[in-house]
Amino acid sequence: LAKTTQPISMDSYEGQEVNITCSHNNIATNDYITWYQQFPSQGPRFIIQGYKTKVTNEVASLFIPADRKSSTLSLPRVSLSDTAVYYCLVGNQAGTALIFGKGTTLSVSS
Amino acid sequence: GAVVSQHPSWVICKSGTSVKIECRSLDFQATTMFWYRQFPKQSLMLMATSNEGSKATYEQGVEKDKFLINHASLTLSTLTVTSAHPEDSSFYICSASKGASTYEQYFGPGTRLTVT
């Protein structure tokens, strides 16, 4: 499984756009990139998944450059409730365990 | 859809006793479930992979005789912490996969175990 590297923490203010970048230099050809969000004392929650270019859903966008060695999770107009830990994971085997890195702790202030 | 529940949500037990944690997929069948442990301010650590009808596969360093896993049906996996000690106090989280058709996994809300 490809190793991922993310910033340990980020700070933002309400209403701003937040971009969290994840490095995965050893990503394999058939690997997908998935982001999860975790609040304290809760299980992780799926945010978005992508393979290349751009993916957008109702809560976030995921940008993946052509070389796929990194990806950026974009959260538009964050609110206080977006304060959480965000995990970037890379893998290709459906039905296999997810290996979590340290994640990025996002703190949103008013 | 794709809801995973855990029971109990929290439990306090005395040292030396055993505790059972249930993980259920409420609206789908999960041939594979996973158990994670998370200590404060740390990431999730995979403990074991649970397959319905077969023995669980444990990660290196996880004692299979201490953390008993049973996956008796396609919607239920249980984790029993035997002879619990204070160092077993942690947040235990399960996840379930719908199968080979998707890489997405669904996590339960977690169970907070405190051993006194």
mmCIF file of N, CA and C in Angstrom, chain B:
data_model
loop_
_atom_site.group_PDB
_atom_site.id
_atom_site.type_symbol
_atom_site.label_atom_id
_atom_site.label_comp_id
_atom_site.label_asym_id
_atom_site.label_seq_id
_atom_site.Cartn_x
_atom_site.Cartn_y
_atom_site.Cartn_z
ATOM 1 N N GLY B 1 -28.128 4.539 2.653
ATOM 2 C CA GLY B 1 -27.868 3.189 3.108
ATOM 3 C C GLY B 1 -26.448 3.040 3.616
ATOM 4 N N ALA B 2 -26.052 1.808 3.925
ATOM 5 C CA ALA B 2 -24.723 1.493 4.420
ATOM 6 C C ALA B 2 -24.476 2.030 5.822
ATOM 7 N N VAL B 3 -25.241 1.526 6.755
ATOM 8 C CA VAL B 3 -25.095 1.933 8.153
ATOM 9 C C VAL B 3 -24.493 0.791 8.962
ATOM 10 N N VAL B 4 -23.516 1.145 9.781
ATOM 11 C CA VAL B 4 -22.868 0.184 10.661
ATOM 12 C C VAL B 4 -23.073 0.647 12.096
ATOM 13 N N SER B 5 -23.526 -0.251 12.939
ATOM 14 C CA SER B 5 -23.731 0.108 14.344
ATOM 15 C C SER B 5 -22.781 -0.680 15.228
ATOM 16 N N GLN B 6 -22.535 -0.140 16.397
ATOM 17 C CA GLN B 6 -21.730 -0.831 17.398
ATOM 18 C C GLN B 6 -22.447 -0.777 18.722
ATOM 19 N N HIS B 7 -22.267 -1.846 19.492
ATOM 20 C CA HIS B 7 -22.882 -1.886 20.815
ATOM 21 C C HIS B 7 -21.960 -2.611 21.773
ATOM 22 N N PRO B 8 -21.695 -2.047 22.941
ATOM 23 C CA PRO B 8 -22.223 -0.770 23.434
ATOM 24 C C PRO B 8 -21.414 0.402 22.880
ATOM 25 N N SER B 9 -21.878 1.592 23.110
ATOM 26 C CA SER B 9 -21.136 2.779 22.677
ATOM 27 C C SER B 9 -20.027 3.097 23.669
ATOM 28 N N TRP B 10 -20.228 2.713 24.905
ATOM 29 C CA TRP B 10 -19.170 2.839 25.896
ATOM 30 C C TRP B 10 -19.369 1.779 26.968
ATOM 31 N N VAL B 11 -18.282 1.382 27.574
ATOM 32 C CA VAL B 11 -18.351 0.377 28.620
ATOM 33 C C VAL B 11 -17.194 0.562 29.587
ATOM 34 N N ILE B 12 -17.499 0.372 30.857
ATOM 35 C CA ILE B 12 -16.484 0.404 31.914
ATOM 36 C C ILE B 12 -16.465 -0.966 32.556
ATOM 37 N N CYS B 13 -15.315 -1.558 32.670
ATOM 38 C CA CYS B 13 -15.235 -2.873 33.277
ATOM 39 C C CYS B 13 -14.038 -2.928 34.215
ATOM 40 N N LYS B 14 -14.058 -3.926 35.075
ATOM 41 C CA LYS B 14 -12.968 -4.095 36.032
ATOM 42 C C LYS B 14 -11.860 -4.942 35.416
ATOM 43 N N SER B 15 -10.679 -4.705 35.857
ATOM 44 C CA SER B 15 -9.529 -5.450 35.373
ATOM 45 C C SER B 15 -9.736 -6.945 35.603
ATOM 46 N N GLY B 16 -9.434 -7.732 34.568
ATOM 47 C CA GLY B 16 -9.587 -9.173 34.682
ATOM 48 C C GLY B 16 -10.874 -9.719 34.093
ATOM 49 N N THR B 17 -11.819 -8.853 33.840
ATOM 50 C CA THR B 17 -13.088 -9.296 33.248
ATOM 51 C C THR B 17 -13.014 -9.221 31.728
ATOM 52 N N SER B 18 -14.019 -9.806 31.085
ATOM 53 C CA SER B 18 -14.082 -9.809 29.622
ATOM 54 C C SER B 18 -15.219 -8.925 29.136
ATOM 55 N N VAL B 19 -15.025 -8.335 27.999
ATOM 56 C CA VAL B 19 -16.021 -7.437 27.421
ATOM 57 C C VAL B 19 -16.246 -7.793 25.961
ATOM 58 N N LYS B 20 -17.510 -7.847 25.563
ATOM 59 C CA LYS B 20 -17.850 -8.155 24.174
ATOM 60 C C LYS B 20 -18.406 -6.910 23.493
ATOM 61 N N ILE B 21 -17.893 -6.634 22.303
ATOM 62 C CA ILE B 21 -18.356 -5.500 21.510
ATOM 63 C C ILE B 21 -18.937 -6.042 20.206
ATOM 64 N N GLU B 22 -20.138 -5.583 19.877
ATOM 65 C CA GLU B 22 -20.799 -6.041 18.665
ATOM 66 C C GLU B 22 -20.714 -5.007 17.552
ATOM 67 N N CYS B 23 -20.568 -5.493 16.351
ATOM 68 C CA CYS B 23 -20.540 -4.638 15.154
ATOM 69 C C CYS B 23 -21.546 -5.219 14.163
ATOM 70 N N ARG B 24 -22.517 -4.398 13.777
ATOM 71 C CA ARG B 24 -23.550 -4.869 12.867
ATOM 72 C C ARG B 24 -23.667 -3.980 11.629
ATOM 73 N N SER B 25 -23.804 -4.612 10.495
ATOM 74 C CA SER B 25 -24.151 -3.873 9.274
ATOM 75 C C SER B 25 -25.672 -3.938 9.172
ATOM 76 N N LEU B 26 -26.316 -2.783 9.216
ATOM 77 C CA LEU B 26 -27.770 -2.744 9.364
ATOM 78 C C LEU B 26 -28.531 -2.913 8.055
ATOM 79 N N ASP B 27 -27.978 -2.468 6.959
ATOM 80 C CA ASP B 27 -28.735 -2.489 5.719
ATOM 81 C C ASP B 27 -27.967 -3.083 4.552
ATOM 82 N N PHE B 28 -26.934 -3.842 4.871
ATOM 83 C CA PHE B 28 -26.218 -4.533 3.810
ATOM 84 C C PHE B 28 -25.487 -5.728 4.402
ATOM 85 N N GLN B 29 -25.115 -6.636 3.538
ATOM 86 C CA GLN B 29 -24.368 -7.792 3.989
ATOM 87 C C GLN B 29 -22.876 -7.527 3.834
ATOM 88 N N ALA B 30 -22.148 -7.826 4.879
ATOM 89 C CA ALA B 30 -20.711 -7.553 4.882
ATOM 90 C C ALA B 30 -19.942 -8.849 5.024
ATOM 91 N N THR B 31 -19.350 -9.284 3.953
ATOM 92 C CA THR B 31 -18.567 -10.513 4.040
ATOM 93 C C THR B 31 -17.293 -10.282 4.841
ATOM 94 N N THR B 32 -16.845 -9.044 4.875
ATOM 95 C CA THR B 32 -15.620 -8.711 5.592
ATOM 96 C C THR B 32 -15.843 -7.521 6.504
ATOM 97 N N MET B 33 -15.404 -7.670 7.725
ATOM 98 C CA MET B 33 -15.435 -6.565 8.675
ATOM 99 C C MET B 33 -14.046 -6.404 9.258
ATOM 100 N N PHE B 34 -13.754 -5.203 9.690
ATOM 101 C CA PHE B 34 -12.432 -4.887 10.217
ATOM 102 C C PHE B 34 -12.553 -4.269 11.603
ATOM 103 N N TRP B 35 -11.593 -4.564 12.437
ATOM 104 C CA TRP B 35 -11.555 -3.986 13.779
ATOM 105 C C TRP B 35 -10.312 -3.124 13.937
ATOM 106 N N TYR B 36 -10.541 -1.912 14.427
ATOM 107 C CA TYR B 36 -9.462 -0.963 14.655
ATOM 108 C C TYR B 36 -9.457 -0.554 16.124
ATOM 109 N N ARG B 37 -8.323 -0.077 16.570
ATOM 110 C CA ARG B 37 -8.194 0.485 17.912
ATOM 111 C C ARG B 37 -7.560 1.862 17.760
ATOM 112 N N GLN B 38 -8.041 2.781 18.552
ATOM 113 C CA GLN B 38 -7.530 4.147 18.470
ATOM 114 C C GLN B 38 -7.289 4.695 19.865
ATOM 115 N N PHE B 39 -6.050 5.017 20.162
ATOM 116 C CA PHE B 39 -5.700 5.651 21.425
ATOM 117 C C PHE B 39 -5.808 7.161 21.257
ATOM 118 N N PRO B 40 -5.950 7.878 22.383
ATOM 119 C CA PRO B 40 -6.137 9.333 22.310
ATOM 120 C C PRO B 40 -5.060 10.030 21.493
ATOM 121 N N LYS B 41 -5.487 10.939 20.642
ATOM 122 C CA LYS B 41 -4.609 11.756 19.810
ATOM 123 C C LYS B 41 -3.811 10.940 18.798
ATOM 124 N N GLN B 42 -4.205 9.710 18.578
ATOM 125 C CA GLN B 42 -3.512 8.880 17.600
ATOM 126 C C GLN B 42 -4.455 8.435 16.491
ATOM 127 N N SER B 43 -3.850 7.867 15.447
ATOM 128 C CA SER B 43 -4.641 7.400 14.318
ATOM 129 C C SER B 43 -5.233 6.017 14.602
ATOM 130 N N LEU B 44 -6.067 5.555 13.685
ATOM 131 C CA LEU B 44 -6.637 4.222 13.830
ATOM 132 C C LEU B 44 -5.574 3.172 13.509
ATOM 133 N N MET B 45 -5.554 2.131 14.328
ATOM 134 C CA MET B 45 -4.631 1.020 14.101
ATOM 135 C C MET B 45 -5.439 -0.233 13.819
ATOM 136 N N LEU B 46 -5.173 -0.851 12.674
ATOM 137 C CA LEU B 46 -5.883 -2.064 12.321
ATOM 138 C C LEU B 46 -5.487 -3.196 13.263
ATOM 139 N N MET B 47 -6.506 -3.869 13.831
ATOM 140 C CA MET B 47 -6.237 -4.991 14.705
ATOM 141 C C MET B 47 -6.392 -6.319 13.961
ATOM 142 N N ALA B 48 -7.506 -6.438 13.238
ATOM 143 C CA ALA B 48 -7.783 -7.721 12.594
ATOM 144 C C ALA B 48 -8.821 -7.561 11.502
ATOM 145 N N THR B 49 -8.802 -8.539 10.614
ATOM 146 C CA THR B 49 -9.783 -8.626 9.534
ATOM 147 C C THR B 49 -10.659 -9.835 9.818
ATOM 148 N N SER B 50 -11.954 -9.607 9.776
ATOM 149 C CA SER B 50 -12.907 -10.640 10.137
ATOM 150 C C SER B 50 -13.714 -11.059 8.911
ATOM 151 N N ASN B 51 -13.632 -12.309 8.559
ATOM 152 C CA ASN B 51 -14.380 -12.834 7.416
ATOM 153 C C ASN B 51 -15.473 -13.767 7.896
ATOM 154 N N GLU B 52 -16.650 -13.630 7.357
ATOM 155 C CA GLU B 52 -17.782 -14.447 7.760
ATOM 156 C C GLU B 52 -17.495 -15.917 7.556
ATOM 157 N N GLY B 53 -17.669 -16.670 8.608
ATOM 158 C CA GLY B 53 -17.517 -18.115 8.524
ATOM 159 C C GLY B 53 -16.100 -18.637 8.593
ATOM 160 N N SER B 54 -15.134 -17.772 8.801
ATOM 161 C CA SER B 54 -13.756 -18.250 8.900
ATOM 162 C C SER B 54 -13.020 -17.507 10.017
ATOM 163 N N LYS B 55 -11.835 -17.972 10.306
ATOM 164 C CA LYS B 55 -11.058 -17.354 11.377
ATOM 165 C C LYS B 55 -10.577 -15.963 10.968
ATOM 166 N N ALA B 56 -10.491 -15.113 11.958
ATOM 167 C CA ALA B 56 -10.021 -13.762 11.693
ATOM 168 C C ALA B 56 -8.519 -13.747 11.443
ATOM 169 N N THR B 57 -8.089 -12.761 10.711
ATOM 170 C CA THR B 57 -6.666 -12.552 10.456
ATOM 171 C C THR B 57 -6.197 -11.382 11.295
ATOM 172 N N TYR B 58 -5.224 -11.624 12.164
ATOM 173 C CA TYR B 58 -4.772 -10.602 13.095
ATOM 174 C C TYR B 58 -3.505 -9.923 12.587
ATOM 175 N N GLU B 59 -3.398 -8.644 12.881
ATOM 176 C CA GLU B 59 -2.194 -7.903 12.549
ATOM 177 C C GLU B 59 -1.074 -8.273 13.519
ATOM 178 N N GLN B 60 0.126 -8.045 13.073
ATOM 179 C CA GLN B 60 1.281 -8.356 13.899
ATOM 180 C C GLN B 60 1.223 -7.585 15.205
ATOM 181 N N GLY B 61 1.450 -8.297 16.294
ATOM 182 C CA GLY B 61 1.451 -7.661 17.603
ATOM 183 C C GLY B 61 0.106 -7.689 18.307
ATOM 184 N N VAL B 62 -0.935 -8.143 17.642
ATOM 185 C CA VAL B 62 -2.254 -8.240 18.259
ATOM 186 C C VAL B 62 -2.475 -9.680 18.699
ATOM 187 N N GLU B 63 -2.726 -9.872 19.998
ATOM 188 C CA GLU B 63 -2.867 -11.219 20.539
ATOM 189 C C GLU B 63 -4.246 -11.789 20.214
ATOM 190 N N LYS B 64 -4.270 -12.846 19.436
ATOM 191 C CA LYS B 64 -5.549 -13.417 19.021
ATOM 192 C C LYS B 64 -6.288 -14.075 20.184
ATOM 193 N N ASP B 65 -5.566 -14.537 21.189
ATOM 194 C CA ASP B 65 -6.234 -15.153 22.333
ATOM 195 C C ASP B 65 -6.797 -14.121 23.290
ATOM 196 N N LYS B 66 -6.348 -12.900 23.159
ATOM 197 C CA LYS B 66 -6.843 -11.842 24.021
ATOM 198 C C LYS B 66 -8.008 -11.102 23.357
ATOM 199 N N PHE B 67 -7.915 -10.933 22.070
ATOM 200 C CA PHE B 67 -8.950 -10.238 21.318
ATOM 201 C C PHE B 67 -9.630 -11.258 20.396
ATOM 202 N N LEU B 68 -10.699 -11.851 20.947
ATOM 203 C CA LEU B 68 -11.405 -12.900 20.213
ATOM 204 C C LEU B 68 -12.406 -12.281 19.249
ATOM 205 N N ILE B 69 -12.333 -12.694 18.000
ATOM 206 C CA ILE B 69 -13.234 -12.162 16.987
ATOM 207 C C ILE B 69 -14.061 -13.297 16.404
ATOM 208 N N ASN B 70 -15.369 -13.044 16.341
ATOM 209 C CA ASN B 70 -16.289 -14.004 15.767
ATOM 210 C C ASN B 70 -17.156 -13.298 14.736
ATOM 211 N N HIS B 71 -17.232 -13.869 13.553
ATOM 212 C CA HIS B 71 -18.022 -13.272 12.468
ATOM 213 C C HIS B 71 -19.017 -14.339 12.011
ATOM 214 N N ALA B 72 -20.049 -14.518 12.827
ATOM 215 C CA ALA B 72 -20.947 -15.651 12.643
ATOM 216 C C ALA B 72 -21.962 -15.471 11.523
ATOM 217 N N SER B 73 -22.223 -14.233 11.144
ATOM 218 C CA SER B 73 -23.197 -14.006 10.073
ATOM 219 C C SER B 73 -22.711 -12.858 9.195
ATOM 220 N N LEU B 74 -23.420 -12.624 8.121
ATOM 221 C CA LEU B 74 -23.022 -11.575 7.176
ATOM 222 C C LEU B 74 -23.333 -10.172 7.679
ATOM 223 N N THR B 75 -23.930 -10.082 8.854
ATOM 224 C CA THR B 75 -24.249 -8.758 9.387
ATOM 225 C C THR B 75 -23.718 -8.534 10.791
ATOM 226 N N LEU B 76 -22.999 -9.488 11.339
ATOM 227 C CA LEU B 76 -22.556 -9.348 12.722
ATOM 228 C C LEU B 76 -21.147 -9.885 12.922
ATOM 229 N N SER B 77 -20.321 -9.053 13.535
ATOM 230 C CA SER B 77 -18.999 -9.476 13.989
ATOM 231 C C SER B 77 -18.866 -9.026 15.434
ATOM 232 N N THR B 78 -18.240 -9.846 16.249
ATOM 233 C CA THR B 78 -18.038 -9.469 17.645
ATOM 234 C C THR B 78 -16.560 -9.523 18.001
ATOM 235 N N LEU B 79 -16.177 -8.593 18.856
ATOM 236 C CA LEU B 79 -14.825 -8.533 19.396
ATOM 237 C C LEU B 79 -14.934 -8.689 20.905
ATOM 238 N N THR B 80 -14.291 -9.712 21.455
ATOM 239 C CA THR B 80 -14.290 -9.907 22.894
ATOM 240 C C THR B 80 -12.892 -9.650 23.427
ATOM 241 N N VAL B 81 -12.796 -8.685 24.323
ATOM 242 C CA VAL B 81 -11.529 -8.401 24.991
ATOM 243 C C VAL B 81 -11.517 -9.253 26.253
ATOM 244 N N THR B 82 -10.658 -10.239 26.289
ATOM 245 C CA THR B 82 -10.621 -11.159 27.424
ATOM 246 C C THR B 82 -9.607 -10.696 28.464
ATOM 247 N N SER B 83 -9.946 -10.934 29.716
ATOM 248 C CA SER B 83 -9.064 -10.559 30.822
ATOM 249 C C SER B 83 -8.511 -9.148 30.597
ATOM 250 N N ALA B 84 -9.426 -8.226 30.518
ATOM 251 C CA ALA B 84 -9.044 -6.848 30.193
ATOM 252 C C ALA B 84 -8.161 -6.230 31.268
ATOM 253 N N HIS B 85 -7.246 -5.390 30.829
ATOM 254 C CA HIS B 85 -6.361 -4.651 31.726
ATOM 255 C C HIS B 85 -6.465 -3.168 31.379
ATOM 256 N N PRO B 86 -6.035 -2.305 32.281
ATOM 257 C CA PRO B 86 -6.146 -0.864 32.014
ATOM 258 C C PRO B 86 -5.519 -0.433 30.685
ATOM 259 N N GLU B 87 -4.462 -1.102 30.276
ATOM 260 C CA GLU B 87 -3.812 -0.715 29.010
ATOM 261 C C GLU B 87 -4.657 -1.062 27.782
ATOM 262 N N ASP B 88 -5.732 -1.853 27.994
ATOM 263 C CA ASP B 88 -6.660 -2.157 26.894
ATOM 264 C C ASP B 88 -7.693 -1.054 26.719
ATOM 265 N N SER B 89 -7.702 -0.108 27.635
ATOM 266 C CA SER B 89 -8.633 1.014 27.516
ATOM 267 C C SER B 89 -8.334 1.761 26.231
ATOM 268 N N SER B 90 -9.348 1.900 25.407
ATOM 269 C CA SER B 90 -9.148 2.509 24.093
ATOM 270 C C SER B 90 -10.494 2.708 23.420
ATOM 271 N N PHE B 91 -10.443 3.252 22.233
ATOM 272 C CA PHE B 91 -11.636 3.433 21.400
ATOM 273 C C PHE B 91 -11.572 2.369 20.320
ATOM 274 N N TYR B 92 -12.553 1.475 20.297
ATOM 275 C CA TYR B 92 -12.561 0.380 19.342
ATOM 276 C C TYR B 92 -13.591 0.675 18.243
ATOM 277 N N ILE B 93 -13.149 0.581 17.009
ATOM 278 C CA ILE B 93 -13.999 0.930 15.870
ATOM 279 C C ILE B 93 -14.022 -0.227 14.881
ATOM 280 N N CYS B 94 -15.205 -0.534 14.389
ATOM 281 C CA CYS B 94 -15.292 -1.554 13.354
ATOM 282 C C CYS B 94 -15.682 -0.894 12.031
ATOM 283 N N SER B 95 -15.374 -1.577 10.963
ATOM 284 C CA SER B 95 -15.823 -1.113 9.648
ATOM 285 C C SER B 95 -16.238 -2.330 8.840
ATOM 286 N N ALA B 96 -17.046 -2.073 7.837
ATOM 287 C CA ALA B 96 -17.537 -3.160 7.002
ATOM 288 C C ALA B 96 -17.448 -2.782 5.539
ATOM 289 N N SER B 97 -17.158 -3.789 4.745
ATOM 290 C CA SER B 97 -17.072 -3.584 3.295
ATOM 291 C C SER B 97 -18.226 -4.306 2.630
ATOM 292 N N LYS B 98 -18.768 -3.660 1.615
ATOM 293 C CA LYS B 98 -19.855 -4.309 0.885
ATOM 294 C C LYS B 98 -19.346 -5.419 -0.008
ATOM 295 N N GLY B 99 -18.040 -5.430 -0.192
ATOM 296 C CA GLY B 99 -17.500 -6.513 -0.995
ATOM 297 C C GLY B 99 -16.588 -6.015 -2.087
ATOM 298 N N ALA B 100 -16.324 -6.857 -3.035
ATOM 299 C CA ALA B 100 -15.325 -6.579 -4.060
ATOM 300 C C ALA B 100 -15.761 -5.505 -5.048
ATOM 301 N N SER B 101 -17.012 -5.073 -4.969
ATOM 302 C CA SER B 101 -17.491 -4.109 -5.952
ATOM 303 C C SER B 101 -17.167 -2.673 -5.577
ATOM 304 N N THR B 102 -16.691 -2.459 -4.372
ATOM 305 C CA THR B 102 -16.433 -1.090 -3.969
ATOM 306 C C THR B 102 -15.271 -1.020 -3.003
ATOM 307 N N TYR B 103 -14.529 0.060 -3.076
ATOM 308 C CA TYR B 103 -13.407 0.258 -2.164
ATOM 309 C C TYR B 103 -13.859 1.018 -0.930
ATOM 310 N N GLU B 104 -15.087 1.535 -0.950
ATOM 311 C CA GLU B 104 -15.557 2.322 0.177
ATOM 312 C C GLU B 104 -15.898 1.419 1.344
ATOM 313 N N GLN B 105 -15.534 1.872 2.537
ATOM 314 C CA GLN B 105 -15.886 1.145 3.747
ATOM 315 C C GLN B 105 -16.739 2.031 4.630
ATOM 316 N N TYR B 106 -17.508 1.369 5.452
ATOM 317 C CA TYR B 106 -18.438 2.065 6.333
ATOM 318 C C TYR B 106 -18.064 1.759 7.773
ATOM 319 N N PHE B 107 -17.892 2.828 8.519
ATOM 320 C CA PHE B 107 -17.411 2.679 9.889
ATOM 321 C C PHE B 107 -18.543 2.773 10.897
ATOM 322 N N GLY B 108 -18.375 2.014 11.978
ATOM 323 C CA GLY B 108 -19.294 2.141 13.083
ATOM 324 C C GLY B 108 -18.952 3.366 13.910
ATOM 325 N N PRO B 109 -19.797 3.701 14.870
ATOM 326 C CA PRO B 109 -19.578 4.901 15.687
ATOM 327 C C PRO B 109 -18.500 4.733 16.744
ATOM 328 N N GLY B 110 -18.033 3.498 16.944
ATOM 329 C CA GLY B 110 -16.986 3.269 17.929
ATOM 330 C C GLY B 110 -17.517 2.880 19.294
ATOM 331 N N THR B 111 -16.664 2.211 20.060
ATOM 332 C CA THR B 111 -16.976 1.816 21.436
ATOM 333 C C THR B 111 -15.821 2.248 22.324
ATOM 334 N N ARG B 112 -16.154 3.041 23.324
ATOM 335 C CA ARG B 112 -15.138 3.508 24.282
ATOM 336 C C ARG B 112 -15.056 2.498 25.416
ATOM 337 N N LEU B 113 -13.917 1.847 25.549
ATOM 338 C CA LEU B 113 -13.694 0.878 26.627
ATOM 339 C C LEU B 113 -12.764 1.476 27.667
ATOM 340 N N THR B 114 -13.222 1.446 28.909
ATOM 341 C CA THR B 114 -12.402 1.889 30.037
ATOM 342 C C THR B 114 -12.281 0.732 31.005
ATOM 343 N N VAL B 115 -11.064 0.335 31.277
ATOM 344 C CA VAL B 115 -10.806 -0.758 32.217
ATOM 345 C C VAL B 115 -10.228 -0.169 33.491
ATOM 346 N N THR B 116 -10.888 -0.439 34.596
ATOM 347 C CA THR B 116 -10.447 0.156 35.877
ATOM 348 C C THR B 116 -9.678 -0.846 36.732
#
